PDB file of C-alpha atoms in Angstrom:
ATOM      1  CA  MET A 282     -19.444  10.088  16.259  1.00  0.00           C
ATOM      2  CA  ALA A 283     -17.387  11.994  14.176  1.00  0.00           C
ATOM      3  CA  GLU A 284     -19.965  14.814  14.043  1.00  0.00           C
ATOM      4  CA  LEU A 285     -20.036  14.716  18.143  1.00  0.00           C
ATOM      5  CA  PHE A 286     -16.368  15.568  18.015  1.00  0.00           C
ATOM      6  CA  GLY A 287     -16.935  18.498  15.658  1.00  0.00           C
ATOM      7  CA  GLU A 288     -15.879  17.090  12.608  1.00  0.00           C
ATOM      8  CA  ASP A 289     -18.280  18.214   9.358  1.00  0.00           C
ATOM      9  CA  ILE A 290     -19.784  15.048   7.992  1.00  0.00           C
ATOM     10  CA  THR A 291     -22.198  17.070   5.545  1.00  0.00           C
ATOM     11  CA  GLY A 292     -22.120  15.191   2.141  1.00  0.00           C
ATOM     12  CA  LEU A 293     -20.607  12.217   3.524  1.00  0.00           C
ATOM     13  CA  PRO A 294     -21.481   8.943   2.675  1.00  0.00           C
ATOM     14  CA  LEU A 295     -22.404   7.192   5.534  1.00  0.00           C
ATOM     15  CA  ASN A 296     -19.234   4.852   5.540  1.00  0.00           C
ATOM     16  CA  GLU A 297     -16.980   7.594   5.153  1.00  0.00           C
ATOM     17  CA  ALA A 298     -18.848   9.300   8.278  1.00  0.00           C
ATOM     18  CA  ALA A 299     -18.662   6.269  10.182  1.00  0.00           C
ATOM     19  CA  GLU A 300     -14.776   6.125   8.943  1.00  0.00           C
ATOM     20  CA  LEU A 301     -14.287   9.452  10.013  1.00  0.00           C
ATOM     21  CA  GLY A 302     -15.746   8.842  13.450  1.00  0.00           C
ATOM     22  CA  CYS A 303     -13.387   5.799  13.939  1.00  0.00           C
ATOM     23  CA  GLU A 304     -10.280   7.945  13.261  1.00  0.00           C
ATOM     24  CA  THR A 305     -11.448  11.173  15.255  1.00  0.00           C
ATOM     25  CA  ILE A 306     -12.051   8.762  18.320  1.00  0.00           C
ATOM     26  CA  ILE A 307      -8.421   7.279  17.859  1.00  0.00           C
ATOM     27  CA  ARG A 308      -7.100  10.526  17.582  1.00  0.00           C
ATOM     28  CA  TYR A 309      -8.710  11.643  20.390  1.00  0.00           C
ATOM     29  CA  LEU A 310      -7.812   8.900  22.603  1.00  0.00           C
ATOM     30  CA  GLU A 311      -4.033   9.480  21.456  1.00  0.00           C
ATOM     31  CA  GLU A 312      -4.603  13.379  22.460  1.00  0.00           C
ATOM     32  CA  VAL A 313      -5.790  12.110  26.054  1.00  0.00           C
ATOM     33  CA  GLY A 314      -2.779   9.618  26.459  1.00  0.00           C
ATOM     34  CA  CYS A 315      -5.352   6.773  26.554  1.00  0.00           C
ATOM     35  CA  PRO A 316      -3.782   3.299  25.476  1.00  0.00           C
ATOM     36  CA  ASN A 317      -5.862   2.311  22.008  1.00  0.00           C
ATOM     37  CA  SER A 318      -4.383  -1.154  21.342  1.00  0.00           C
ATOM     38  CA  LEU A 319      -4.150  -4.410  23.236  1.00  0.00           C
ATOM     39  CA  ALA A 320      -0.253  -4.317  23.004  1.00  0.00           C
ATOM     40  CA  SER A 321      -0.352  -0.985  24.976  1.00  0.00           C
ATOM     41  CA  TYR A 322      -1.728  -2.972  27.690  1.00  0.00           C
ATOM     42  CA  GLY A 323       0.912  -5.879  27.688  1.00  0.00           C
ATOM     43  CA  VAL A 324      -1.016  -8.349  25.482  1.00  0.00           C
ATOM     44  CA  ARG A 325       1.065 -10.470  23.194  1.00  0.00           C
ATOM     45  CA  GLU A 326       0.296 -12.258  19.817  1.00  0.00           C
ATOM     46  CA  ASP A 327       1.327 -15.830  21.748  1.00  0.00           C
ATOM     47  CA  GLN A 328      -1.803 -14.851  24.208  1.00  0.00           C
ATOM     48  CA  LEU A 329      -4.358 -14.343  21.184  1.00  0.00           C
ATOM     49  CA  GLN A 330      -5.695 -17.866  20.971  1.00  0.00           C
ATOM     50  CA  GLU A 331      -6.067 -18.421  24.961  1.00  0.00           C
ATOM     51  CA  ILE A 332      -7.866 -15.228  24.926  1.00  0.00           C
ATOM     52  CA  ALA A 333     -10.272 -16.237  22.110  1.00  0.00           C
ATOM     53  CA  GLU A 334     -11.144 -19.350  23.502  1.00  0.00           C
ATOM     54  CA  SER A 335     -11.844 -18.080  26.586  1.00  0.00           C
ATOM     55  CA  GLY A 336     -13.789 -14.835  25.039  1.00  0.00           C
ATOM     56  CA  PHE A 337     -15.588 -17.731  22.932  1.00  0.00           C
ATOM     57  CA  LYS A 338     -16.813 -19.853  25.921  1.00  0.00           C
ATOM     58  CA  SER A 339     -17.964 -17.145  28.314  1.00  0.00           C
ATOM     59  CA  GLY A 340     -19.501 -15.121  25.431  1.00  0.00           C
ATOM     60  CA  ALA A 341     -21.111 -18.140  23.650  1.00  0.00           C
ATOM     61  CA  GLY A 342     -24.384 -16.728  24.277  1.00  0.00           C
ATOM     62  CA  ASN A 343     -23.695 -13.176  22.747  1.00  0.00           C
ATOM     63  CA  LEU A 344     -21.940 -14.848  20.042  1.00  0.00           C
ATOM     64  CA  ILE A 345     -25.211 -17.142  19.210  1.00  0.00           C
ATOM     65  CA  GLN A 346     -27.176 -13.996  18.689  1.00  0.00           C
ATOM     66  CA  ASN A 347     -24.542 -12.585  16.306  1.00  0.00           C
ATOM     67  CA  PRO A 348     -26.007 -12.624  12.827  1.00  0.00           C
ATOM     68  CA  ARG A 349     -22.497 -14.185  11.293  1.00  0.00           C
ATOM     69  CA  LEU A 350     -21.392 -17.444  12.361  1.00  0.00           C
ATOM     70  CA  THR A 351     -18.384 -16.747  14.422  1.00  0.00           C
ATOM     71  CA  THR A 352     -15.476 -18.955  15.236  1.00  0.00           C
ATOM     72  CA  VAL A 353     -12.434 -18.951  17.464  1.00  0.00           C
ATOM     73  CA  GLY A 354     -10.375 -18.212  14.634  1.00  0.00           C
ATOM     74  CA  ASP A 355     -12.646 -15.145  13.525  1.00  0.00           C
ATOM     75  CA  LEU A 356     -11.930 -13.837  17.219  1.00  0.00           C
ATOM     76  CA  VAL A 357      -8.342 -14.238  17.139  1.00  0.00           C
ATOM     77  CA  GLN A 358      -8.106 -12.437  14.211  1.00  0.00           C
ATOM     78  CA  VAL A 359     -10.205  -9.654  15.568  1.00  0.00           C
ATOM     79  CA  LEU A 360      -7.653  -9.578  18.623  1.00  0.00           C
ATOM     80  CA  LYS A 361      -4.638  -9.851  16.162  1.00  0.00           C
ATOM     81  CA  ASP A 362      -6.210  -6.141  14.370  1.00  0.00           C
ATOM     82  CA  SER A 363      -6.140  -4.686  17.649  1.00  0.00           C
ATOM     83  CA  LEU A 364      -2.724  -5.140  18.834  1.00  0.00           C
TER      84      LEU A 364
END
């Protein structure tokens, strides 16, 4: 992704190039004024458990295919990290 946005990834290890890609996308979203967090959409921390439980129920088919056992607690943590 970083390369698609014009970043030079020559010689970077794959994980560093991937991290640069993430940073580049976040910077781009900020430049164009696009919200990039759940909080910017009005989501509050006290709502995360309910959101995770709902997502766990409705996404159960996809979660089964995940190579790592995923719990509601895992989803809550992902949501917290996205605030």
